[in-house]
Amino acid sequence: MKKETHIIDSTKQDTSEKDYSKYFQTTYQPPSLKDAKRRGKEKVQFHKDFTIDEDLQNIGVGKKFMIRTYGCQMNEHDTEVMAGILSDMGFESTTDTNEADVILLNTCAIRENAENKVFGEIGHLKPLKLEKPGLILGVCGCMSQEESVVNKILQKHQHIDLIFGTHNIHRLPQLIKNAIFNKEMVIEVWSKEGDIVENLPRVRKGNIKGWVNIMYGCDKFCTYCIVPYTRGKERSRHPEDIIEEVRHLARNGYKEITLLGQNVNAYGKDLEEVDYGLGDLMDEIRKIDIPRVRFTTSHPRDFDDHLIDVLAKGGNLVEHIHLPVQHGSSDVLKLMARKYSREHYLKLVDKIKTKIPNAVFTTDIIVGFPNETDEQFEETLSLVKEVEYDMAFTFIYSPRDGTPAAKMEDNVPMEVKKERLHRLNAVMNEIFLKKNKALVGEVVEVLVEGESKKNPDVLSGHTRTNKVVHFQAPKSMIGELVNVKINDAKTWSLNGELVKTVEVSQ
Ligand code: SAH
Ligand code: SF4
Ligand code: F3S
């Protein structure tokens, strides 16, 4: 296993030539997708002793930080950890760019448009940096694991002070210090399989819903996907650490937790000492006094019977299953290396529906995978009609450098891909609306999360099945579980009125 620290202290000279090494005080080794792909036999190292050196604990006193988050829940949660570390260094948080002394962009590499947004923001921040040279601008998250991104920043965006990777978050105190005092671009990106660092501080966003990582990384290597390269290998936290964190959230009044991982159904497979999986973990968490427990994301391949049996016990385990299918054609699924067929997926859905009759399914779908034929796309349409999802995220395939699919020749023009996305969304929206309309007249349990974005006089929250509900109620109810009668259904949300009955349909 390659575990190298690539610290580069660049001078901010012209780096427009290909060989950047002459500009660095130490040997320049860029992050490497090739190294990141390696999966060795070494055991995952658990580090339980995170501390911030005394000389770094006050470095942020009187200064403010801001973190912009792009990407998935994993990144959202990493942002909470970085906010925790920065707070422990004395920094205060701000939402005003002009007030910030440190701005971090926690980036996502999943599709090209996600990366374009970040590069747009990097450009926007340049005038601010020129005006305020003491400002520390940092780029972290999945994009910083990509060699091409680091090189582009070096070539075109020398106003960036700090780049660090997803495996380097616990190094933030030292990295911030280097960035403040060195006046040179600091880059630290480890291309490695990954360890687990426990006991990191966190400043959570809100006190109603909390994220809990149960595992990191991904070993699935779906041919289109960059995540296994940016997040390292699948590695599970110890059950006792997870359970302690959930108990802590319960004690602090949190109403809902979401167990997080790129492929949570693989939880425990790498734990050598115990034979313990997601079903076992959920069975223990279900006994903790917290009203709602979710998990995301499920890979259909590893969804086992034990997990279904545990979920069927209900209680705080909600009846919402996000089960990304990606495509409706077995041939495309094979090219995607999803390792299940359309038939396997449909059988799994049936099995879950049999054991959990009120289960609600949501999904992710990619259209326009290289050489996708019209017939294959039609198979996606027929699958979504068969499953009748309640909600979905749909994407046009975006080639990611270094992944196998990016090397495939592609005969599908972008116009056709856009058209297919449009058709898919039209079919899906009709299903979402139909599903939502079926709830009109029903009473549902809603976790009140806050004011609605559009109208502060209206409160909003989610059902157990993760549907957004808007209704009028006193603000004092924020953070409570209430019953709402649905009287109007839209494609993406429901409107209702507060009721006092205790009868709840879902
Ligand atoms: N681990 C999750 C997915 C995380 S990424 C799973 O396997 O289900 C979230 C979604 O982004 C994926 O489900 C997929 O639909 C989409 N996605 C990933 N890579 C993509 C790419 N290269 N182009 C378009 N969409 C992509
Ligand atoms: Fe990407 Fe596949 Fe892993 Fe999901 S399971 S993160 S799509 S490689
Ligand atoms: Fe994006 Fe990284 Fe998540 S690529 S989707 S932020 S794991």
CSV table of N, CA and C and ligand atoms in Angstrom, one decimal, residues 218 220-222 224-225 227-228 262 299 338, ligand 2:
chain,number,residue,atom,x,y,z
A,218,CYS,N,-15.2,3.2,-1.3
A,218,CYS,CA,-16.0,2.3,-2.1
A,218,CYS,C,-15.1,1.4,-2.9
A,220,LYS,N,-16.5,-0.7,-5.3
A,220,LYS,CA,-17.4,-1.3,-6.3
A,220,LYS,C,-16.8,-1.0,-7.7
A,221,PHE,N,-16.1,0.1,-7.9
A,221,PHE,CA,-15.6,0.5,-9.2
A,221,PHE,C,-16.6,0.4,-10.3
A,222,CYS,N,-17.7,0.9,-10.2
A,222,CYS,CA,-18.7,1.0,-11.3
A,222,CYS,C,-17.9,1.8,-12.4
A,224,TYR,N,-18.3,4.0,-14.6
A,224,TYR,CA,-18.4,5.4,-14.8
A,224,TYR,C,-18.0,6.3,-13.7
A,225,CYS,N,-17.7,5.7,-12.5
A,225,CYS,CA,-17.6,6.5,-11.3
A,225,CYS,C,-16.2,6.8,-10.7
A,227,VAL,N,-15.7,7.9,-7.5
A,227,VAL,CA,-15.6,7.9,-6.1
A,227,VAL,C,-14.6,6.9,-5.5
A,228,PRO,N,-14.5,5.6,-6.1
A,228,PRO,CA,-13.5,4.7,-5.5
A,228,PRO,C,-12.1,5.3,-5.5
A,262,GLN,N,-20.9,5.2,1.0
A,262,GLN,CA,-21.2,5.1,-0.5
A,262,GLN,C,-22.0,3.8,-0.8
A,299,HIS,N,-26.4,-0.3,-2.1
A,299,HIS,CA,-26.1,-0.9,-3.4
A,299,HIS,C,-27.0,-2.2,-3.5
A,338,ARG,N,-22.2,-2.9,-12.6
A,338,ARG,CA,-23.0,-2.8,-11.4
A,338,ARG,C,-23.1,-4.2,-10.7
B,2,SF4,FE1,-19.6,5.0,-7.5
B,2,SF4,FE2,-20.5,2.5,-7.9
B,2,SF4,FE3,-19.2,3.1,-5.6
B,2,SF4,FE4,-21.6,4.1,-6.0
B,2,SF4,S1,-21.1,1.9,-5.8
B,2,SF4,S2,-19.8,5.2,-5.3
B,2,SF4,S3,-21.7,4.4,-8.2
B,2,SF4,S4,-18.4,3.1,-7.7
